[in-house]
Coordinates of C-alpha atoms (C1' of nucleotides) in Angstrom, one line a residue:
Chain A
M1 CA 70.2 117.1 60.3
A2 CA 72.8 119.4 58.8
R3 CA 75.8 119.1 59.3
Q4 CA 78.5 121.3 61.2
P5 CA 80.0 123.7 59.4
E6 CA 84.3 123.4 59.8
V7 CA 85.9 126.0 62.6
K8 CA 89.3 127.4 61.5
L9 CA 91.8 127.0 64.4
P10 CA 92.3 130.3 65.6
A11 CA 97.0 130.8 64.9
E12 CA 97.5 132.0 67.4
L13 CA 96.6 129.0 69.1
F14 CA 99.8 127.3 67.9
R15 CA 102.2 130.1 67.9
D16 CA 105.8 129.6 69.3
L17 CA 105.6 125.9 68.5
E18 CA 109.6 124.3 69.6
R19 CA 110.6 122.2 66.6
S20 CA 113.5 121.2 68.4
G21 CA 113.0 121.2 72.2
P22 CA 112.3 118.0 74.3
V23 CA 108.7 118.5 74.0
P24 CA 107.4 116.7 71.3
L25 CA 105.1 118.4 68.6
Y26 CA 102.5 116.5 68.7
Y27 CA 102.0 116.9 72.7
Q28 CA 102.3 120.4 72.7
I29 CA 99.7 120.8 69.9
S30 CA 97.6 118.6 72.2
N31 CA 98.1 120.3 74.8
R32 CA 97.1 123.9 73.4
L33 CA 93.8 122.5 72.2
E34 CA 92.7 120.8 75.1
D35 CA 93.2 124.5 76.9
A36 CA 91.5 126.1 74.4
I37 CA 88.7 123.2 75.1
T38 CA 88.6 123.3 78.2
S39 CA 88.7 127.3 78.7
G40 CA 85.6 127.1 76.7
Q41 CA 87.5 128.9 73.5
L42 CA 86.1 125.8 71.5
P43 CA 82.5 125.3 73.1
A44 CA 80.7 122.1 73.0
G45 CA 80.2 120.2 68.9
T46 CA 82.0 122.5 67.6
R47 CA 84.2 120.4 64.4
L48 CA 87.5 121.1 63.6
E49 CA 89.0 121.8 60.7
N50 CA 90.2 117.9 59.1
E51 CA 93.5 116.6 59.9
I52 CA 94.9 117.4 56.2
A53 CA 93.8 121.1 55.8
L54 CA 95.2 121.6 59.7
S55 CA 97.7 119.6 59.1
E56 CA 99.1 121.7 56.2
R57 CA 98.1 125.3 57.9
L58 CA 100.8 124.3 60.6
G59 CA 103.1 122.9 58.0
L60 CA 103.4 119.4 59.8
S61 CA 103.1 116.2 59.0
R62 CA 99.4 114.8 59.5
P63 CA 100.1 111.8 61.6
T64 CA 101.6 114.4 64.1
V65 CA 98.6 116.3 64.1
R66 CA 96.4 113.1 64.1
R67 CA 98.2 111.7 67.0
A68 CA 98.0 114.8 68.9
I69 CA 93.9 114.5 68.2
Q70 CA 94.0 110.6 69.5
E71 CA 95.5 112.2 72.6
L72 CA 92.4 114.0 73.1
V73 CA 90.2 111.4 71.7
D74 CA 91.9 109.1 74.8
K75 CA 91.2 111.7 76.9
G76 CA 87.1 111.4 75.9
L77 CA 87.5 115.4 75.2
L78 CA 87.2 114.7 71.2
V79 CA 85.1 112.7 69.0
R80 CA 86.0 111.6 65.4
R81 CA 84.0 109.9 62.8
R82 CA 85.3 108.8 59.5
G83 CA 83.4 110.8 57.0
I84 CA 82.4 113.4 58.9
G85 CA 85.0 114.9 61.2
T86 CA 86.3 115.5 64.5
Q87 CA 84.1 117.1 67.1
V88 CA 84.3 118.7 70.5
V89 CA 82.6 116.3 72.7
H90 CA 78.5 118.0 74.3
G91 CA 78.6 117.5 77.9
Q92 CA 80.5 119.6 80.5
V93 CA 83.8 117.6 80.0
S94 CA 86.0 115.6 82.1
R95 CA 89.1 116.3 84.0
K96 CA 91.4 113.6 83.2
V97 CA 92.3 110.4 85.2
E98 CA 95.2 110.1 85.8
L99 CA 97.9 108.0 88.4
T100 CA 97.3 110.3 91.0
S101 CA 97.9 110.1 94.1
L102 CA 95.6 111.0 96.9
N103 CA 97.7 113.8 98.5
E104 CA 98.7 115.7 94.5
D105 CA 94.6 115.3 93.7
L106 CA 94.0 117.3 97.4
R107 CA 96.6 120.0 96.4
E108 CA 95.3 121.0 92.8
S109 CA 91.4 120.9 93.9
G110 CA 93.1 123.7 95.9
R111 CA 92.7 122.1 99.4
R112 CA 95.7 121.8 102.7
P113 CA 96.2 118.0 102.8
A114 CA 97.8 116.9 106.5
T115 CA 99.1 113.6 106.8
T116 CA 99.5 111.3 110.4
V117 CA 102.0 109.0 110.7
L118 CA 100.1 106.1 112.7
V119 CA 102.6 103.0 111.8
H120 CA 106.0 102.2 110.0
E121 CA 107.1 99.5 110.5
V122 CA 109.5 97.0 108.8
V123 CA 107.4 92.9 108.6
P124 CA 107.8 90.1 106.8
A125 CA 105.6 90.2 104.1
D126 CA 102.2 87.2 104.3
D127 CA 100.9 85.5 102.3
A128 CA 98.4 88.2 100.6
V129 CA 100.9 91.0 100.7
A130 CA 103.8 88.9 98.9
R131 CA 101.4 87.2 96.3
A132 CA 100.5 91.4 95.7
L133 CA 104.1 92.9 95.8
V134 CA 105.1 89.4 93.8
V135 CA 108.2 88.7 96.3
Q136 CA 108.6 86.0 98.0
P137 CA 106.6 85.1 101.3
G138 CA 108.5 86.5 104.7
S139 CA 110.7 89.0 102.7
P140 CA 110.9 92.1 104.7
T141 CA 108.7 95.1 103.7
L142 CA 107.8 98.4 105.1
H143 CA 104.1 98.8 106.2
I144 CA 102.5 102.3 107.2
R145 CA 99.3 103.9 108.3
R146 CA 98.5 106.8 107.9
L147 CA 95.6 109.2 109.0
R148 CA 95.2 111.5 105.6
T149 CA 93.4 115.0 106.8
A150 CA 92.5 118.0 104.1
D151 CA 91.8 121.9 106.0
G152 CA 91.9 119.6 109.2
T153 CA 89.4 117.2 109.0
P154 CA 90.1 113.8 109.2
L155 CA 89.5 111.9 105.3
A156 CA 90.9 108.6 104.8
I157 CA 93.0 106.0 106.7
L158 CA 96.1 104.5 104.5
D159 CA 97.7 101.3 104.6
N160 CA 100.9 100.9 102.8
H161 CA 102.9 98.1 101.7
L162 CA 106.1 98.5 99.9
P163 CA 108.7 96.0 98.9
E164 CA 112.7 95.6 100.4
A165 CA 114.1 98.0 97.9
Y166 CA 112.1 100.8 100.0
T167 CA 112.1 99.6 103.5
D168 CA 114.0 102.8 104.3
L169 CA 111.2 105.5 103.1
D170 CA 112.0 108.2 106.6
R171 CA 109.1 108.3 108.6
E172 CA 109.6 112.2 108.7
D173 CA 109.6 112.6 105.2
L174 CA 106.2 110.2 105.2
Q175 CA 105.0 112.9 107.1
E176 CA 105.5 116.1 105.4
R177 CA 105.2 114.6 101.7
G178 CA 103.3 112.6 99.5
L179 CA 104.0 108.3 99.3
Y180 CA 104.7 108.9 95.7
E181 CA 106.3 112.3 95.8
L182 CA 109.4 110.4 97.6
L183 CA 108.6 107.5 95.2
R184 CA 109.3 109.8 92.4
E185 CA 112.3 111.3 93.5
R186 CA 114.1 108.1 94.0
G187 CA 113.6 107.3 90.0
V188 CA 110.5 105.5 90.0
V189 CA 108.2 105.8 86.8
F190 CA 104.6 104.5 87.4
S191 CA 103.5 103.1 84.6
V192 CA 100.2 101.3 85.6
A193 CA 97.9 100.5 88.3
K194 CA 95.2 98.1 89.3
Q195 CA 92.7 99.0 91.3
V196 CA 89.4 97.5 93.3
I197 CA 86.9 100.0 94.9
G198 CA 83.9 99.0 97.0
A199 CA 82.9 100.3 100.2
R200 CA 82.3 97.6 103.6
H201 CA 80.9 99.3 107.1
C202 CA 83.9 101.6 109.0
T203 CA 85.4 99.3 112.1
A204 CA 85.3 100.6 115.0
K205 CA 88.6 102.1 115.1
E206 CA 88.2 103.4 111.7
A207 CA 85.7 105.4 113.0
E208 CA 87.2 106.6 115.8
L209 CA 89.9 108.0 113.2
L210 CA 88.0 109.2 111.1
D211 CA 86.0 110.8 113.6
V212 CA 82.4 109.4 112.0
P213 CA 79.6 107.4 114.0
K214 CA 79.9 103.9 114.6
T215 CA 77.8 103.2 112.1
S216 CA 78.9 104.8 108.9
A217 CA 79.6 103.4 105.7
A218 CA 83.2 103.3 104.8
L219 CA 84.8 103.8 101.0
T220 CA 87.4 101.5 100.5
M221 CA 90.3 101.0 97.6
S222 CA 92.9 98.7 97.4
R223 CA 95.7 99.4 94.6
T224 CA 98.8 97.7 93.4
A225 CA 101.1 99.9 91.5
F226 CA 104.1 98.4 89.0
D227 CA 106.7 100.8 87.7
N228 CA 108.1 101.0 84.2
N229 CA 109.7 97.7 84.7
G230 CA 106.9 95.9 85.3
M231 CA 107.6 95.3 89.0
A232 CA 105.6 96.0 91.8
I233 CA 106.1 99.2 93.8
E234 CA 102.9 99.2 96.2
L235 CA 100.5 97.6 98.1
G236 CA 97.6 100.1 99.3
E237 CA 95.1 99.7 101.6
H238 CA 93.3 102.9 101.3
C239 CA 89.3 103.7 103.6
Y240 CA 87.7 106.3 102.3
R241 CA 84.9 109.5 104.1
P242 CA 82.6 108.6 101.7
D243 CA 80.7 111.9 102.6
L244 CA 83.6 113.5 101.7
Y245 CA 85.4 111.9 98.9
S246 CA 84.3 109.8 96.2
F247 CA 86.5 108.7 92.6
E248 CA 85.7 109.7 89.7
I249 CA 86.3 107.9 86.2
M250 CA 86.6 108.4 82.3
L251 CA 86.1 105.0 80.9
V252 CA 86.9 105.4 77.1
S253 CA 86.0 102.8 74.8
R254 CA 88.0 102.1 71.2
Chain B
M1 CA 121.2 93.1 86.7
A2 CA 121.3 91.0 83.6
R3 CA 119.0 91.6 80.7
Q4 CA 116.5 89.8 79.9
P5 CA 117.3 87.7 76.7
E6 CA 115.2 88.6 73.5
V7 CA 112.3 85.9 73.1
K8 CA 111.8 85.1 70.0
L9 CA 108.1 84.9 69.0
P10 CA 106.8 81.5 67.8
A11 CA 105.7 82.1 64.2
E12 CA 102.3 80.1 64.5
L13 CA 101.3 83.0 66.9
F14 CA 100.9 85.1 62.9
R15 CA 100.2 82.5 60.7
D16 CA 97.0 83.3 58.1
L17 CA 96.7 86.8 59.1
E18 CA 93.8 88.8 56.3
R19 CA 95.6 91.3 54.5
S20 CA 92.2 92.2 52.7
G21 CA 89.5 91.2 55.2
P22 CA 88.3 94.3 57.5
V23 CA 89.8 94.1 60.1
P24 CA 92.6 95.4 60.5
L25 CA 95.9 94.0 60.9
Y26 CA 97.2 95.9 63.7
Y27 CA 94.3 95.0 65.6
Q28 CA 94.4 91.2 64.5
I29 CA 98.2 91.2 65.4
S30 CA 97.0 92.4 69.1
N31 CA 94.6 89.8 69.6
R32 CA 96.8 87.2 69.3
L33 CA 99.5 88.7 71.2
E34 CA 96.6 89.0 74.1
D35 CA 95.7 85.8 73.5
A36 CA 99.5 84.5 74.2
I37 CA 100.3 86.5 77.3
T38 CA 96.7 85.7 79.4
S39 CA 97.1 82.5 78.2
G40 CA 100.6 82.2 80.1
Q41 CA 102.6 81.2 76.7
L42 CA 104.4 84.4 77.4
P43 CA 105.0 84.9 81.1
A44 CA 105.3 87.6 83.0
G45 CA 109.0 89.3 82.2
T46 CA 109.5 88.2 78.6
R47 CA 111.2 90.7 76.8
L48 CA 109.5 90.4 73.2
E49 CA 111.1 90.6 69.8
N50 CA 112.3 94.7 69.4
E51 CA 110.0 96.0 66.5
I52 CA 112.1 96.3 63.7
A53 CA 113.2 92.9 63.2
L54 CA 109.2 92.0 64.3
S55 CA 108.3 94.1 61.5
E56 CA 110.9 92.6 59.2
R57 CA 109.8 88.8 59.9
L58 CA 105.5 89.5 59.8
G59 CA 106.6 91.2 56.2
L60 CA 105.0 94.7 58.1
S61 CA 105.9 98.0 58.5
R62 CA 107.4 99.4 61.6
P63 CA 104.1 101.4 62.5
T64 CA 101.7 98.6 62.4
V65 CA 103.8 96.4 64.5
R66 CA 104.5 99.4 66.8
R67 CA 100.4 100.3 66.7
A68 CA 99.6 96.3 67.8
I69 CA 102.1 97.1 70.8
Q70 CA 101.0 100.0 71.9
E71 CA 97.4 98.8 72.3
L72 CA 98.4 96.2 74.7
V73 CA 100.4 98.9 76.3
D74 CA 97.7 100.9 76.6
K75 CA 95.7 97.8 78.6
G76 CA 98.6 97.4 81.0
L77 CA 99.7 94.2 79.5
L78 CA 103.2 95.5 77.7
V79 CA 106.0 97.8 79.3
R80 CA 107.8 99.7 76.5
R81 CA 111.0 101.3 77.9
R82 CA 113.4 102.7 75.7
G83 CA 116.8 101.5 74.8
I84 CA 115.6 98.4 76.7
G85 CA 112.3 96.8 74.7
T86 CA 108.9 95.4 75.7
Q87 CA 108.3 93.2 78.6
V88 CA 105.1 91.9 79.4
V89 CA 104.4 93.1 82.9
H90 CA 105.0 91.5 85.7
G91 CA 102.2 90.8 88.2
Q92 CA 99.3 88.5 87.3
V93 CA 97.3 91.9 86.0
S94 CA 94.8 91.6 82.7
R95 CA 91.2 91.9 82.9
K96 CA 90.3 95.4 80.6
V97 CA 88.6 98.3 81.3
E98 CA 85.7 99.1 78.8
L99 CA 82.6 100.6 78.8
T100 CA 80.7 97.6 79.6
S101 CA 77.4 96.9 81.1
L102 CA 76.8 95.7 84.3
N103 CA 74.4 92.6 82.5
E104 CA 77.3 91.7 80.2
D105 CA 80.0 91.6 83.3
L106 CA 78.1 89.5 84.7
R107 CA 77.0 86.8 82.0
E108 CA 80.9 87.1 81.0
S109 CA 81.9 85.6 84.9
G110 CA 79.5 82.8 84.2
R111 CA 77.3 84.2 86.0
R112 CA 73.2 84.5 85.4
P113 CA 71.7 87.7 85.6
A114 CA 68.1 88.7 86.0
T115 CA 66.4 91.7 86.1
T116 CA 62.8 93.2 87.2
V117 CA 61.9 96.3 85.8
L118 CA 60.0 98.0 88.9
V119 CA 59.5 101.2 87.6
H120 CA 58.8 102.7 83.7
E121 CA 57.7 106.1 82.8
V122 CA 57.9 109.1 81.0
V123 CA 58.2 112.0 82.8
P124 CA 59.6 115.5 82.3
A125 CA 63.5 115.9 82.9
D126 CA 64.2 117.7 86.2
D127 CA 67.3 120.0 86.3
A128 CA 70.0 117.4 87.7
V129 CA 68.6 114.8 84.7
A130 CA 68.7 117.8 82.0
R131 CA 71.6 118.7 83.0
A132 CA 73.7 115.6 82.7
L133 CA 72.1 114.6 79.5
V134 CA 72.1 118.4 78.1
V135 CA 68.1 118.4 77.2
Q136 CA 66.4 121.4 78.0
P137 CA 64.6 120.8 82.1
G138 CA 61.0 119.4 81.4
S139 CA 61.5 117.2 78.5
P140 CA 60.5 114.5 78.3
T141 CA 62.9 111.7 79.4
L142 CA 62.2 107.6 80.1
H143 CA 63.0 106.9 83.5
I144 CA 63.5 103.3 84.8
R145 CA 64.5 101.9 87.6
R146 CA 65.4 98.0 87.7
L147 CA 66.4 95.4 89.9
R148 CA 69.5 93.5 88.9
T149 CA 69.9 89.9 90.3
A150 CA 72.9 87.2 89.4
D151 CA 72.2 83.5 90.2
G152 CA 68.9 84.3 92.2
T153 CA 70.2 87.3 94.9
P154 CA 69.6 90.9 95.0
L155 CA 72.7 92.1 93.5
A156 CA 71.9 96.2 92.6
I157 CA 69.5 98.9 92.0
L158 CA 69.6 99.9 89.3
D159 CA 68.3 103.5 87.7
N160 CA 68.8 104.9 84.7
H161 CA 67.5 108.2 82.4
L162 CA 67.5 108.6 79.2
P163 CA 66.6 111.8 76.4
E164 CA 63.2 112.2 74.3
A165 CA 65.1 109.6 71.6
Y166 CA 65.1 106.2 73.4
T167 CA 61.5 106.8 75.7
D168 CA 59.9 104.2 73.5
L169 CA 62.2 101.9 74.8
D170 CA 60.3 98.6 75.6
R171 CA 59.6 97.5 79.2
E172 CA 59.4 93.7 78.3
D173 CA 62.5 93.8 76.2
L174 CA 64.4 95.6 79.6
Q175 CA 63.0 92.5 81.6
E176 CA 64.8 90.0 79.4
R177 CA 68.3 92.1 78.0
G178 CA 70.6 94.4 79.3
L179 CA 70.3 98.2 78.8
Y180 CA 73.2 98.8 76.6
E181 CA 72.2 95.7 74.3
L182 CA 69.0 97.4 73.4
L183 CA 70.9 101.0 72.4
R184 CA 73.8 99.2 70.8
E185 CA 71.3 97.1 68.6
R186 CA 69.5 100.7 67.6
G187 CA 72.8 101.7 66.4
V188 CA 74.0 103.3 69.2
V189 CA 77.8 103.7 69.7
F190 CA 79.0 104.5 72.9
S191 CA 82.6 106.6 73.0
V192 CA 83.0 107.8 76.9
A193 CA 81.3 107.3 79.7
K194 CA 82.1 109.4 82.9
Q195 CA 81.6 107.8 86.9
V196 CA 81.6 109.2 89.8
I197 CA 81.9 105.8 92.1
G198 CA 81.3 106.2 96.2
A199 CA 79.4 105.0 99.0
R200 CA 76.5 106.1 101.6
H201 CA 74.8 104.3 103.8
C202 CA 71.5 102.2 102.3
T203 CA 68.3 103.7 102.2
A204 CA 65.4 101.6 104.0
K205 CA 63.6 100.9 100.5
E206 CA 66.8 99.9 99.1
A207 CA 67.9 97.4 102.1
E208 CA 64.5 96.0 101.3
L209 CA 65.0 95.5 97.5
L210 CA 68.5 94.1 98.2
D211 CA 67.7 92.1 100.9
V212 CA 70.4 93.4 103.7
P213 CA 69.9 94.7 107.3
K214 CA 68.6 98.3 107.2
T215 CA 71.9 99.2 108.2
S216 CA 74.1 98.5 105.4
A217 CA 76.5 100.0 103.8
A218 CA 76.0 100.1 99.8
L219 CA 78.1 101.2 96.7
T220 CA 77.6 104.0 94.5
M221 CA 77.9 104.9 91.1
S222 CA 77.0 107.6 88.7
R223 CA 77.4 107.5 85.2
T224 CA 77.0 109.5 82.3
A225 CA 77.1 108.0 79.2
F226 CA 78.2 109.5 75.6
D227 CA 78.5 108.3 72.0
N228 CA 80.5 109.2 69.6
N229 CA 78.2 111.5 68.0
G230 CA 79.3 113.3 71.1
M231 CA 75.6 113.0 72.3
A232 CA 74.7 111.7 76.1
I233 CA 72.4 108.7 76.1
E234 CA 71.9 107.4 79.6
L235 CA 72.7 108.9 82.6
G236 CA 72.7 106.2 84.9
E237 CA 72.2 106.3 88.8
H238 CA 73.3 102.3 90.6
C239 CA 73.4 101.0 93.8
Y240 CA 75.0 97.8 94.2
R241 CA 75.2 95.8 97.2
P242 CA 79.4 96.1 98.5
D243 CA 79.5 92.4 99.8
L244 CA 78.9 90.9 96.0
Y245 CA 80.3 93.5 94.1
S246 CA 83.3 96.0 93.8
F247 CA 84.3 98.6 90.9
E248 CA 88.2 97.1 89.4
I249 CA 89.8 99.9 87.1
M250 CA 93.1 99.7 84.9
L251 CA 94.7 102.7 85.0
V252 CA 97.6 103.1 82.8
S253 CA 100.0 106.6 82.5
R254 CA 101.5 107.4 79.9
Chain C
dT1 C1' 140.0 98.3 90.3
dA2 C1' 137.7 101.8 88.8
dT3 C1' 135.8 105.7 86.2
dG4 C1' 134.6 107.5 82.0
dA5 C1' 134.2 107.8 76.5
dG6 C1' 132.4 105.6 73.1
dT7 C1' 129.7 101.5 70.6
dT8 C1' 125.1 99.1 70.3
dA9 C1' 120.5 98.0 70.3
dA10 C1' 116.4 99.5 71.3
dT11 C1' 112.7 102.5 71.6
dG12 C1' 110.1 107.8 70.6
dT13 C1' 109.2 111.2 66.8
dC14 C1' 108.4 113.0 62.6
dA15 C1' 107.8 113.2 57.5
dG16 C1' 104.9 112.2 53.2
dG17 C1' 102.8 109.3 50.3
dA18 C1' 98.9 106.1 49.0
dC19 C1' 94.8 103.4 49.3
dA20 C1' 90.2 102.3 51.7
dA21 C1' 86.0 103.2 54.1
dA22 C1' 82.0 105.1 55.6
dT23 C1' 79.2 109.7 55.2
dT24 C1' 77.0 113.7 53.1
dG25 C1' 75.1 115.7 50.1
dC26 C1' 74.2 116.9 45.5
dC27 C1' 72.1 115.5 40.8
dC28 C1' 68.9 113.5 38.0
dG29 C1' 65.7 110.9 37.0
dT30 C1' 61.0 109.1 37.2
Chain D
dA1 C1' 58.1 115.0 45.2
dC2 C1' 60.9 111.6 45.9
dG3 C1' 64.6 108.1 45.5
dG4 C1' 68.3 106.2 43.9
dG5 C1' 73.2 106.7 42.9
dC6 C1' 77.7 108.8 42.4
dA7 C1' 81.0 112.5 43.8
dA8 C1' 83.3 114.9 47.6
dT9 C1' 84.8 114.9 52.2
dT10 C1' 87.1 113.3 55.7
dT11 C1' 89.0 109.4 58.9
dG12 C1' 91.0 104.8 59.3
dT13 C1' 94.7 102.1 58.1
dC14 C1' 99.2 100.6 56.1
dC15 C1' 103.8 101.8 53.9
dT16 C1' 108.9 104.0 53.7
dG17 C1' 112.2 105.9 55.5
dA18 C1' 114.9 108.9 58.5
dC19 C1' 116.7 110.7 63.0
dA20 C1' 116.9 111.6 68.3
dT21 C1' 117.0 110.0 72.5
dT22 C1' 117.8 106.5 76.3
dA23 C1' 120.1 102.8 78.4
dA24 C1' 123.2 99.0 78.7
dC25 C1' 127.3 97.6 77.4
dT26 C1' 132.2 97.5 75.9
dC27 C1' 136.6 98.5 76.9
dA28 C1' 140.1 101.8 77.1
dT29 C1' 142.7 104.9 80.3
dA30 C1' 144.0 107.0 84.7

DNA sequence: TATGAGTTAATGTCAGGACAAATTGCCCGT
DNA sequence: ACGGGCAATTTGTCCTGACATTAACTCATA
């Protein structure tokens, strides 16, 4: 099989890089490359210029260019092979898998999310919640339960537990805006989250809230999120309508 | 809040690093660090030595040490904050999310997987399969359907489609060993995979195969896997018993 | 006592170079 | 025509060095 010819990347892709701005150079480059790929300007299978030529042409060091490329490899947009080069992956690409909230997901895909707060109470942590949030059993936690709709259709029931520091979250705020949005506004920087996705039958109450037949299946997700301090911030127990929602995940091996 | 004291990492953690072996140095370091964390030798919240001191003590450069740490940050085991240092995350997190097969997952967790091949046929690709595998509609593909059991209990129905290059996969081999194992043996190096996880009702046939009541819920996963060449290797449509299986995912934001 | 500026310590970014390893493709000899 | 070996190409790893940015701590001053 003949080797793909190298493609010289158009110079205007990398015009006006801000060398002194707050945005890292490698990030600017990877962003523009990502746009070029997702927009179809660089079709699947395209073989990029090699790292050294690219770095010389941009007036940057090879590690910087290399890091930009690595970002996209991690996202599953590019594939690197030594001795060969770097190629755009075949197959209709991706959509990144990041630590996002349902609210933001829906908004990005152009739907109108709305929320009804069903429960909003400060309760002592039971054993399971205490273990997940790494707090003392019995310590005060905020328990909220929300019904999330998209374009007026019930989509999910969201049960969340938060540790003492966040028990003062306002009920009205939660009605209007997403939990993650509110937490980020308070300075929380999310770092890692552990999710478990499963399925089961709806309970009668869930079926009623979600407006589905009593015997329906439910898609469940349980998540514990940690901030960049390594502290547990949130335990979520969510229940989705499986005909309207699914999880999309991109796995990358190294 | 007082700052965590720095912990001097025990020197024997890093004895006998192979400088000339085929295993990269950063990988050796990150492996040993990972072992120390998962074994509990470095408890949650421990603040590591700073990068510069560590690199000097190991006789390595800072980028090498930094890369080793980055590996563990990506796995969700460590958290870095500039101005502060690097800490082991709170919470009993771990378990990496890699591109593994169900077979390997089960074996690792100490269960005995077994497989029955229900369907093994070469058929022309229909539109959906052709689109997923990036081949011409109507081109030959291998369709297999397997029932996977663990310790004798039915666990999942696995439907897979593979492109023409792999239509000669042997039925008896598939009975004995995992699909991914066989593909790796042929030199396939998996790179990225796109998964969609959802839920629905079992069909009557699925309920019978999985030995569950007819009205049961099913956990479904659809996956397209690509090799390091960017070529689509496999399309899987899987159906799991939700009372026996769930997906565990670790999300890391940057 | 409280506030604010400066100091210190740590990670984040970037440069430039060197060699190793893998893969391809060409050339040459048979 | 065919196969083997060599050279070119390209990414992988590792090094040294420098400066920027952020957060915590210290200490002087109002």
